[in-house]
Amino acid sequence: MVKKLDIKDRDQVEKINELATETPYEVWLSTDTLMLDARSLLGLYALIGQRAKVVAEDDISPRSFARLVEQMA
């Protein structure tokens, strides 16, 4: 599953990291040039000011994944 997300600031990065840490599945953020584990706080700071894709495996509930991305925004 993939959804787009604009990453605006440090507070949002910390929220993304916290939410990803709480999920029972892996969550990744990717751009055209890199892909990062959303549980890696240090790596996420490189995405501030960029549009990234939130990526998870296809066996996740679409509704649950959509809710997660909404909370990250």
XYZ file of C-alpha atoms in Angstrom:
73
model
C 0.000 0.000 0.000
C 1.176 3.482 -0.792
C -0.131 6.943 0.128
C 1.516 10.336 -0.348
C 2.357 12.635 2.549
C 3.901 16.122 2.721
C 6.414 16.326 5.546
C 6.454 19.867 6.847
C 8.393 20.110 10.094
C 10.209 18.478 12.990
C 7.027 17.975 15.051
C 5.449 16.021 12.221
C 8.580 13.875 11.846
C 8.410 12.986 15.536
C 4.701 12.164 15.250
C 5.340 9.942 12.208
C 8.074 8.136 14.090
C 5.891 7.620 17.169
C 2.968 6.277 15.138
C 5.223 3.954 13.110
C 6.767 2.594 16.292
C 3.304 1.731 17.624
C 2.184 -0.191 14.514
C 2.470 -3.993 14.479
C 3.772 -3.863 10.893
C 6.643 -2.118 9.143
C 6.086 1.354 7.705
C 8.486 2.956 5.221
C 8.764 6.431 3.736
C 10.215 6.847 0.272
C 11.099 9.565 -2.183
C 12.497 9.228 -5.688
C 15.997 8.718 -4.291
C 15.687 6.975 -0.914
C 13.577 4.693 1.248
C 13.613 4.937 5.040
C 12.182 2.896 7.874
C 9.663 5.206 9.576
C 10.942 3.931 12.926
C 14.325 5.568 12.232
C 13.921 9.050 13.674
C 17.302 10.324 12.488
C 16.645 9.337 8.876
C 13.214 10.960 8.855
C 14.686 14.406 9.455
C 16.119 14.251 5.918
C 12.543 14.299 4.584
C 11.470 17.635 6.077
C 10.091 19.848 3.318
C 9.535 16.961 0.922
C 6.626 14.897 -0.335
C 7.124 11.248 0.528
C 5.229 8.047 -0.047
C 4.141 6.102 3.029
C 4.574 2.419 2.191
C 3.369 -0.738 3.950
C 2.784 -4.326 2.885
C -0.377 -5.095 0.942
C -1.840 -7.417 3.582
C -2.633 -4.461 5.889
C -6.240 -3.322 6.183
C -6.733 -0.387 3.770
C -8.888 1.423 6.311
C -6.271 0.990 9.050
C -3.491 2.182 6.744
C -5.494 5.223 5.608
C -6.183 6.126 9.244
C -2.466 5.837 10.060
C -1.485 8.175 7.211
C -4.192 10.670 8.236
C -2.742 10.748 11.739
C 0.741 11.338 10.311
C -0.380 14.411 8.346
